[in-house]
Coordinates of C-alpha atoms in Angstrom, one line a residue:
M1334 CA 0.0 0.0 0.0
K1335 CA 2.8 2.4 0.9
R1336 CA 4.6 1.7 -2.4
L1337 CA 1.4 2.4 -4.3
L1338 CA 1.1 5.7 -2.5
N1339 CA 4.6 6.6 -3.5
I1340 CA 3.9 6.2 -7.3
I1341 CA 0.4 7.8 -7.3
P1342 CA 1.7 11.3 -8.1
V1343 CA 3.8 10.0 -11.0
I1344 CA 0.9 7.9 -12.4
V1345 CA -1.4 10.9 -12.3
F1346 CA 1.1 13.1 -14.1
I1347 CA 1.8 10.5 -16.8
S1348 CA -1.9 9.9 -17.4
F1349 CA -2.5 13.7 -17.7
V1350 CA 0.4 14.1 -20.1
M1351 CA -0.8 11.1 -22.2
V1352 CA -4.4 12.4 -22.5
F1353 CA -3.2 15.9 -23.3
S1354 CA -0.6 14.6 -25.9
N1355 CA -3.1 12.3 -27.6
S1356 CA -5.6 15.1 -27.9
C1357 CA -3.0 17.4 -29.4
I1358 CA -1.6 14.7 -31.7
N1359 CA -5.1 13.8 -33.0
K1360 CA -5.9 17.4 -33.7
S1361 CA -2.5 17.9 -35.3
K1362 CA -2.9 14.9 -37.6
Q1363 CA -6.3 16.1 -38.8
E1364 CA -4.9 19.5 -39.6
Q1365 CA -1.9 17.9 -41.3
S1366 CA -4.1 15.7 -43.4
E1367 CA -6.2 18.7 -44.6
T1368 CA -3.2 20.7 -45.4
Y1369 CA -1.6 17.9 -47.3
L1370 CA -4.6 17.4 -49.5
T1371 CA -4.7 21.1 -50.3
A1372 CA -0.9 21.0 -51.1
K1373 CA -1.4 17.9 -53.3
K1374 CA -4.0 19.7 -55.4
Y1375 CA -1.7 22.7 -55.9
F1376 CA 1.1 20.3 -57.0
K1377 CA -1.2 18.4 -59.4
D1378 CA -2.3 21.7 -61.1
A1379 CA 1.4 22.7 -61.5
Y1380 CA 2.4 19.3 -62.7
R1381 CA -0.2 19.3 -65.5
M1382 CA 1.0 22.7 -66.7
L1383 CA 4.7 21.6 -66.7
N1384 CA 4.0 18.3 -68.5
K1385 CA 1.7 19.3 -71.3
D1386 CA 2.8 18.9 -74.9
I1387 CA 4.2 22.4 -75.3
V1388 CA 5.7 23.9 -72.1
D1389 CA 6.0 27.7 -72.8
N1390 CA 6.9 30.6 -70.5
D1391 CA 3.2 31.1 -69.7
S1392 CA 3.0 27.5 -68.4
I1393 CA 6.0 27.9 -66.2
V1394 CA 4.9 31.3 -64.9
D1395 CA 1.5 29.9 -64.0
A1396 CA 2.9 26.7 -62.5
F1397 CA 5.7 28.1 -60.4
P1398 CA 3.6 30.0 -57.8
K1399 CA 1.6 26.7 -57.2
L1400 CA 4.9 24.9 -56.6
I1401 CA 5.9 27.5 -54.1
E1402 CA 2.5 27.3 -52.4
V1403 CA 3.0 23.5 -51.9
L1404 CA 6.3 24.3 -50.0
R1405 CA 4.6 27.1 -48.1
L1406 CA 1.9 24.8 -46.9
L1407 CA 4.0 21.7 -46.0
E1408 CA 7.6 22.7 -45.3
V1409 CA 8.3 22.7 -41.6
L1410 CA 10.9 21.0 -39.5
P1411 CA 11.5 17.5 -41.0
E1412 CA 10.8 15.7 -37.7
D1413 CA 7.3 17.2 -37.7
M1414 CA 6.5 16.1 -41.2
T1415 CA 5.0 12.8 -42.4
I1416 CA 6.7 10.6 -45.0
D1417 CA 4.0 11.6 -47.5
E1418 CA 4.6 15.3 -46.9
M1419 CA 8.4 15.0 -47.2
S1420 CA 8.0 13.0 -50.4
L1421 CA 5.7 15.6 -51.9
V1422 CA 8.0 18.5 -50.8
S1423 CA 11.0 16.6 -52.3
T1424 CA 9.1 16.1 -55.6
T1425 CA 8.2 19.8 -55.6
Y1426 CA 11.8 20.8 -55.3
I1427 CA 12.7 18.5 -58.1
N1428 CA 10.2 20.2 -60.4
I1429 CA 11.5 23.6 -59.3
S1430 CA 15.0 22.4 -60.1
L1431 CA 13.8 21.4 -63.6
V1432 CA 12.3 24.8 -64.1
F1433 CA 15.6 26.5 -63.3
F1434 CA 17.4 24.1 -65.6
S1435 CA 15.0 25.1 -68.4
K1436 CA 15.8 28.7 -67.6
G1437 CA 19.6 28.2 -67.5
E1438 CA 19.9 29.0 -63.8
P1439 CA 22.4 26.3 -62.5
I1440 CA 22.9 27.9 -59.1
L1441 CA 19.2 27.9 -58.2
E1442 CA 18.8 24.5 -59.9
T1443 CA 21.5 23.1 -57.6
E1444 CA 20.0 24.7 -54.5
A1445 CA 16.5 23.2 -55.2
A1446 CA 18.0 19.7 -56.1
K1447 CA 20.0 19.7 -52.8
R1448 CA 16.8 20.5 -50.8
A1449 CA 15.1 17.6 -52.6
L1450 CA 17.9 15.3 -51.8
D1451 CA 17.8 16.3 -48.1
Y1452 CA 14.2 15.3 -47.9
Q1453 CA 14.8 12.0 -49.8
K1454 CA 17.3 11.0 -47.1
Y1455 CA 14.3 10.9 -44.7
V1456 CA 11.9 9.3 -47.3
N1457 CA 14.7 6.8 -48.2
D1458 CA 13.6 6.4 -51.8
T1459 CA 16.8 4.9 -53.2
N1460 CA 15.9 5.5 -56.8
E1461 CA 15.3 9.2 -56.2
I1462 CA 18.4 9.5 -54.0
A1463 CA 20.5 8.0 -56.8
R1464 CA 18.9 10.3 -59.5
L1465 CA 19.2 13.5 -57.4
A1466 CA 22.9 12.7 -56.5
A1467 CA 23.6 12.1 -60.2
D1468 CA 21.8 15.3 -61.2
L1469 CA 23.9 17.3 -58.7
A1470 CA 27.1 15.6 -59.9
L1471 CA 26.2 16.6 -63.4
I1472 CA 25.3 20.2 -62.5
Y1473 CA 28.6 20.7 -60.6
S1474 CA 30.6 19.2 -63.4
A1475 CA 29.0 21.6 -65.8
L1476 CA 29.9 24.4 -63.5
G1477 CA 33.5 23.2 -63.4
D1478 CA 33.4 22.3 -59.7
A1479 CA 35.2 19.0 -60.0
E1480 CA 35.4 18.5 -56.2
S1481 CA 31.7 18.8 -55.6
S1482 CA 30.9 16.8 -58.7
Q1483 CA 33.1 13.9 -57.4
Y1484 CA 31.5 14.1 -54.0
Y1485 CA 28.0 13.5 -55.6
I1486 CA 29.4 10.8 -57.9
D1487 CA 30.7 9.0 -54.8
Y1488 CA 27.4 9.7 -53.0
A1489 CA 25.4 8.1 -55.9
A1490 CA 27.8 5.1 -56.3
P1491 CA 26.3 2.8 -53.6
Y1492 CA 22.9 3.1 -55.1
L1493 CA 24.0 2.1 -58.6
D1494 CA 24.8 -1.5 -57.9
T1495 CA 21.6 -2.8 -59.7
M1496 CA 21.9 -1.3 -63.2
S1497 CA 18.5 -2.5 -64.3
D1498 CA 16.9 -0.2 -61.6
F1499 CA 19.3 2.8 -61.9
V1500 CA 20.3 3.1 -65.6
E1501 CA 19.4 6.8 -65.7
P1502 CA 21.3 8.0 -62.6
Y1503 CA 24.2 5.7 -63.6
L1504 CA 24.5 7.4 -67.0
K1505 CA 24.2 10.8 -65.4
T1506 CA 27.1 10.1 -63.0
R1507 CA 29.1 8.8 -65.9
T1508 CA 28.4 12.1 -67.7
A1509 CA 29.3 14.1 -64.6
L1510 CA 32.6 12.2 -64.4
E1511 CA 33.2 12.9 -68.1
Y1512 CA 32.6 16.7 -67.6
S1513 CA 34.7 16.7 -64.5
L1514 CA 37.7 15.1 -66.3
F1515 CA 37.1 17.5 -69.3
F1516 CA 37.3 20.6 -67.1
Q1517 CA 40.5 19.2 -65.6
E1518 CA 41.8 19.1 -69.1
K1519 CA 42.0 15.3 -68.9
Y1520 CA 40.5 15.0 -72.4
D1521 CA 41.5 11.4 -73.2
S1522 CA 40.0 10.1 -70.0
S1523 CA 36.9 12.3 -70.5
F1524 CA 36.3 11.0 -74.0
R1525 CA 36.9 7.4 -72.9
V1526 CA 34.2 7.7 -70.3
N1527 CA 31.8 9.1 -72.9
I1528 CA 32.5 6.4 -75.4
E1529 CA 32.0 3.7 -72.7
S1530 CA 28.6 5.2 -71.8
I1531 CA 27.6 5.2 -75.5
A1532 CA 28.6 1.5 -75.7
F1533 CA 26.7 0.8 -72.5
K1534 CA 23.5 2.3 -74.0
H1535 CA 24.1 0.7 -77.3
R1536 CA 24.3 -2.8 -75.7
R1537 CA 20.9 -2.2 -74.2
G1538 CA 19.3 -1.0 -77.4
M1539 CA 19.1 2.6 -76.3
D1540 CA 19.3 5.5 -78.8
T1541 CA 22.8 7.1 -78.7
K1542 CA 22.5 9.8 -81.4
N1543 CA 22.2 12.6 -78.8
D1544 CA 25.2 11.1 -76.9
S1545 CA 27.3 11.1 -80.1
V1546 CA 26.4 14.8 -80.8
A1547 CA 27.3 15.6 -77.2
L1548 CA 30.7 13.8 -77.6
G1549 CA 31.2 15.9 -80.8
M1550 CA 30.6 19.1 -78.9
S1551 CA 33.2 18.1 -76.2
I1552 CA 35.7 17.1 -78.8
F1553 CA 35.2 20.4 -80.7
E1554 CA 36.0 22.3 -77.5
S1555 CA 39.2 20.3 -76.9
P1556 CA 42.6 20.3 -78.7
Y1557 CA 41.1 17.5 -80.9
K1558 CA 38.7 19.8 -82.6
H1559 CA 39.4 18.4 -86.1
L1560 CA 38.0 15.0 -85.0
S1561 CA 34.6 16.3 -83.9
K1562 CA 32.9 16.5 -87.3
P1563 CA 31.7 12.9 -87.7
F1564 CA 30.0 13.0 -84.3
L1565 CA 28.4 16.5 -84.8
L1566 CA 26.9 15.3 -88.1
K1567 CA 24.7 12.9 -86.1
I1568 CA 22.6 16.0 -85.4
F1569 CA 20.9 15.6 -88.8
D1570 CA 19.7 12.1 -87.8
I1571 CA 17.8 13.4 -84.8
D1572 CA 14.2 14.6 -85.0
R1573 CA 13.6 18.1 -83.7
K1574 CA 11.3 16.8 -80.9
D1575 CA 14.1 14.6 -79.6
I1576 CA 16.6 17.4 -79.0
S1577 CA 16.2 21.0 -77.7
D1578 CA 16.6 23.9 -80.0
V1579 CA 19.5 25.1 -77.8
S1580 CA 21.5 21.9 -78.1
R1581 CA 20.7 21.8 -81.9
G1582 CA 21.8 25.4 -82.3
I1583 CA 25.1 24.8 -80.5
A1584 CA 25.9 21.8 -82.6
M1585 CA 25.0 23.6 -85.8
N1586 CA 27.2 26.5 -84.8
Y1587 CA 30.2 24.2 -84.3
L1588 CA 29.5 22.6 -87.7
A1589 CA 29.2 26.0 -89.3
Q1590 CA 32.7 26.9 -88.0
I1591 CA 34.1 23.7 -89.4
Y1592 CA 32.4 24.3 -92.8
E1593 CA 33.6 27.9 -92.8
E1594 CA 37.2 26.7 -92.4
E1595 CA 36.5 24.2 -95.3
N1596 CA 35.0 26.9 -97.5
N1597 CA 31.9 24.7 -97.8
T1598 CA 29.3 27.5 -98.4
D1599 CA 26.3 25.2 -99.0
S1600 CA 26.7 23.3 -95.8
L1601 CA 27.4 26.6 -94.0
T1602 CA 24.1 28.0 -95.2
I1603 CA 22.3 24.9 -94.0
C1604 CA 23.8 25.2 -90.6
Q1605 CA 23.1 28.9 -90.3
K1606 CA 19.4 28.5 -90.8
F1607 CA 19.2 26.9 -87.4
F1608 CA 20.5 30.1 -85.7
V1609 CA 17.1 31.7 -85.7
P1610 CA 15.4 28.8 -83.7
Y1611 CA 18.5 28.7 -81.5
A1612 CA 18.2 32.5 -80.8
E1613 CA 14.5 32.1 -80.1
A1614 CA 15.1 29.3 -77.8
Q1615 CA 17.7 31.2 -75.9
F1616 CA 15.4 34.2 -75.7
Q1617 CA 12.6 31.9 -74.5
R1618 CA 14.8 30.6 -71.7
S1619 CA 15.5 34.2 -70.5
Q1620 CA 11.8 35.2 -70.4
N1621 CA 10.2 35.7 -67.0
V1622 CA 13.2 34.3 -65.3
V1623 CA 13.6 37.4 -63.1
G1624 CA 10.0 37.0 -61.7
I1625 CA 10.5 33.3 -61.0
K1626 CA 13.9 33.9 -59.4
Q1627 CA 12.5 36.6 -57.2
L1628 CA 9.5 34.5 -56.1
Y1629 CA 11.9 31.6 -55.2
E1630 CA 14.3 33.9 -53.4
D1631 CA 11.5 35.5 -51.4
Y1632 CA 10.2 32.1 -50.4
K1633 CA 13.7 31.1 -49.3
V1634 CA 13.9 34.0 -46.9
E1635 CA 10.3 33.2 -45.6
R1636 CA 11.2 29.5 -45.3
D1637 CA 14.4 30.1 -43.4
A1638 CA 12.8 32.5 -41.0
K1639 CA 9.9 30.1 -40.4
L1640 CA 12.1 27.1 -39.8
D1641 CA 14.3 29.2 -37.4
T1642 CA 11.2 30.3 -35.5
L1643 CA 9.9 26.7 -35.3
R1644 CA 13.2 25.4 -34.1
K1645 CA 13.4 28.0 -31.4
Q1646 CA 9.8 27.3 -30.3
K1647 CA 10.5 23.6 -30.2
D1648 CA 13.6 24.2 -28.1
L1649 CA 11.6 26.4 -25.8
R1650 CA 8.9 23.7 -25.5
K1651 CA 11.5 21.1 -24.7
Q1652 CA 12.9 23.4 -22.0
R1653 CA 9.5 23.9 -20.5
I1654 CA 8.7 20.2 -20.6
N1655 CA 12.0 19.4 -19.0
R1656 CA 11.3 21.9 -16.3
I1657 CA 7.8 20.4 -15.7
V1658 CA 9.3 16.9 -15.6
I1659 CA 12.0 18.0 -13.1
C1660 CA 9.3 19.7 -10.9
V1661 CA 7.1 16.6 -11.0
V1662 CA 10.0 14.3 -10.2
L1663 CA 11.1 16.6 -7.4
M1664 CA 7.5 16.7 -6.1
S1665 CA 7.2 12.9 -6.4
L1666 CA 10.5 12.6 -4.5
V1667 CA 9.3 15.0 -1.8
V1668 CA 5.9 13.2 -1.4
S1669 CA 7.7 9.8 -1.4
L1670 CA 10.2 11.1 1.2
I1671 CA 7.3 12.4 3.4
I1672 CA 5.5 9.1 3.1
I1673 CA 8.6 7.2 3.9
L1674 CA 9.3 9.4 6.9
R1675 CA 5.7 9.0 8.1
H1676 CA 6.0 5.3 7.6
I1677 CA 9.3 5.2 9.6
N1678 CA 7.7 7.4 12.4
H1679 CA 4.6 5.2 12.4
R1680 CA 6.7 2.1 12.7
K1681 CA 8.8 3.7 15.4
S1682 CA 5.7 4.9 17.2
K1683 CA 4.1 1.5 16.8
T1684 CA 7.1 -0.2 18.2
Q1685 CA 7.2 2.2 21.2
R1686 CA 3.4 1.7 21.7
R1687 CA 3.9 -2.1 21.6
I1688 CA 6.6 -1.9 24.3
I1689 CA 4.3 0.3 26.4
D1690 CA 1.4 -2.1 25.9
D1691 CA 3.5 -5.2 26.7
T1692 CA 4.9 -3.5 29.8
L1693 CA 1.4 -2.5 30.9
R1694 CA 0.1 -6.0 30.3
Q1695 CA 2.9 -7.4 32.4
N1696 CA 2.1 -5.0 35.2
L1697 CA -1.6 -5.8 35.0
H1698 CA -1.0 -9.5 35.1
T1699 CA 1.4 -9.0 38.1
I1700 CA -1.4 -7.2 39.9
Y1701 CA -3.8 -10.0 39.1
N1702 CA -1.4 -12.6 40.3
N1703 CA -1.0 -10.9 43.6
K1704 CA -4.8 -11.3 44.1
K1705 CA -5.1 -8.1 46.1
N1706 CA -8.4 -6.8 47.4
N1707 CA -10.4 -4.5 45.0
I1708 CA -8.3 -5.9 42.2
Y1709 CA -10.6 -4.4 39.5
Q1710 CA -10.1 -0.8 40.6
I1711 CA -6.4 -1.3 40.9
I1712 CA -6.2 -2.5 37.3
I1713 CA -8.4 0.4 36.1
N1714 CA -6.2 2.9 37.8
E1715 CA -3.1 1.4 36.3
I1716 CA -4.6 1.5 32.8
D1717 CA -5.7 5.2 33.3
L1718 CA -2.1 6.1 33.9
V1719 CA -1.2 5.1 30.3
Y1720 CA -4.6 5.5 28.6
P1721 CA -6.6 8.2 30.5
K1722 CA -10.4 7.8 30.4
I1723 CA -10.2 4.9 27.9
I1724 CA -13.1 3.1 29.4
D1725 CA -15.2 6.3 29.2
N1726 CA -14.3 6.6 25.5
V1727 CA -15.4 3.1 24.8
R1728 CA -18.7 3.6 26.6
Q1729 CA -19.4 6.8 24.7
S1730 CA -18.5 5.2 21.3
Y1731 CA -20.6 2.1 22.1
P1732 CA -23.5 3.3 24.1
E1733 CA -25.3 0.0 23.4
L1734 CA -22.7 -1.8 25.6
T1735 CA -23.4 -2.2 29.3
E1736 CA -20.7 -1.1 31.8
T1737 CA -19.8 -4.7 32.4
E1738 CA -19.5 -5.4 28.7
A1739 CA -17.2 -2.4 28.3
D1740 CA -15.1 -3.7 31.2
I1741 CA -14.9 -7.1 29.5
C1742 CA -13.7 -5.4 26.3
L1743 CA -11.0 -3.5 28.2
L1744 CA -9.7 -6.6 30.0
S1745 CA -9.8 -8.7 26.9
F1746 CA -7.6 -6.1 25.1
F1747 CA -5.0 -6.6 27.8
S1748 CA -5.0 -10.3 27.2
F1749 CA -7.0 -11.5 30.2
R1750 CA -8.7 -14.8 29.7
V1751 CA -12.4 -15.6 30.4
K1752 CA -11.5 -17.3 33.7
E1753 CA -9.3 -14.3 34.8
I1754 CA -11.9 -11.8 33.8
A1755 CA -14.5 -13.7 35.9
I1756 CA -12.3 -13.5 38.9
I1757 CA -11.5 -9.7 38.4
L1758 CA -15.2 -8.8 37.9
N1759 CA -16.4 -11.4 40.5
L1760 CA -18.7 -13.1 38.0
R1761 CA -19.1 -16.6 36.7
E1762 CA -17.3 -17.8 33.6
N1763 CA -20.6 -18.7 31.9
T1764 CA -21.8 -15.1 32.5
I1765 CA -18.6 -13.7 31.0
S1766 CA -19.1 -16.0 27.9
K1767 CA -22.6 -14.7 27.5
Y1768 CA -21.5 -11.1 27.8
R1769 CA -18.8 -11.8 25.1
S1770 CA -21.5 -13.2 22.7
S1771 CA -23.6 -10.1 23.4
I1772 CA -20.5 -7.8 22.7
I1773 CA -19.9 -9.5 19.3
K1774 CA -23.5 -9.1 18.3
K1775 CA -23.6 -5.4 19.3
T1776 CA -20.2 -4.3 17.8
G1777 CA -19.8 -6.8 14.9
V1778 CA -16.1 -7.6 15.9
S1779 CA -14.8 -11.1 15.7
V1780 CA -12.1 -10.5 18.4
I1781 CA -13.5 -8.6 21.5
G1782 CA -10.2 -6.9 22.2
D1783 CA -10.4 -5.1 18.8
V1784 CA -13.1 -2.8 20.2
L1785 CA -10.4 -0.9 22.0
K1786 CA -7.9 -0.6 19.1
P1787 CA -9.2 2.8 17.8
F1788 CA -8.6 4.2 21.3
V1789 CA -5.0 3.1 21.8

C-alpha cells in the first residue's frame, strides 16, 4: 500500500500528459491531413502545366507559384512532417530544379536539387536519391566544380549496384565524371568515359545519337577539334522533338565553324538556318526568369525565418517540458520522502506503543497474580495512567454496551482470559461468555479486544 502511494503522483502526471498529448496529436494529424490534400491539389495543377505537350513561358509562370504554395503549406521541421509530406516536398523541389534548368539558372537549380535530396534522405527512396545525386554531380561538373561533382558521384555510387533499376542515374554520374575530367583538361580520359557510356547504352538497345552529338561538342572544345565533325553530323539524324533547340543550335554553330574553315558554303548555309530557332530558344529561356527567381528567393527568406522560429519554439517547449518533468520528479520525491518518513515514524511509534502495551500487560497480570483486594479498581487505575479515560471513550462510542460489557472489552484487550476476567469482575465464567457473545453481536467484531484498538 505504501509503495502504491509513492507512485500515485507519477501515475497521475503521466496519465495527464498522455491524455493531453493524444488530444494534441489527433488534432495535429487532422490539420496535417487537410493541409496535405490542399498542397497535393496545388502540385497536381502545377504538374499538369509543366508536363503538357508544349511547355512555354506562360505555363512555367503559372505553374511556379503553385509549386511555391506547396512548399509554403508543407515545409516545416522534417521531424514534424510525415513521410508523404516530405515526399511531396521533395518532388516539388525536383520540379523547381527542372524549371531553373530550363531557364539556364544552374545555381538555383543546384539549391533546389539539394533540398530535394535532403528530404529524400528521410523518405529513403533509393531511386530518387541516386537520381538526385547524379543530377547534382552533373550540375557541378557543368559548373566546373570537380570536387563537388566527385562528391556526388561517390554519393550516388552505392545506389547504382543494380543497373536495371538505376540506368538513368548511372549514366548521369558517368556524364558528370566525363565533364569533371574534361574541365580538368584530362581530355583522353573524359572521351573514354563518354565512349564507354555510349557503348553501355548501345548494348541495351538505347538511342545514342544525342550522346554522339554531345561527344562531338566536347571534342570540338578540346585540342582534338578536327575529330569532332563525324560526331556532330549525327545532329541531322535526330528529330527536332528529340533534342532541344538550344542543343541543336550549339551543334550547328560548331559545324558552321568547321564548314567555314573548309569553305563549304552550301553546308554553312544549311547550318546557319538553325541560328534563328536557337536564338529564339535562348530568348525563350530568358523570359520571365527574373520574376521566377524573385519568387523563389522571397520564399527562401520566408522559409528560413519560419524554420528558425519553429526550431526556437521547439527548443523552448523542450525546456518547459524538461522543467515540468523535473518539478514533477522533485514533487514525487518529496511526497515519497514524506510518506517514507511518516512510515518510519509510524513504525517507530508502533514499536514504542507495543513496548508500552507489553509493559502494561505485564504490570496488570502481576497485579492480578498478587490477588489483592479491590483488584478491578487497581487494574483500572493502572490503565488510566497510560490511557486516561479509555473506558469512558469506549462507553461513549458504544452506548449499546453495558458497563460490564465495556469492562470485559477492556480486560480482553490486555490479554485477560475468560477465567481471569470472571475473577476480576467477581462473576461466573458462563456469565462472562454470555457477555462476550452479546458484545460480538452489538459491535460486529470477531475479536473482542479489537473494540479498543481505535482508542490506543
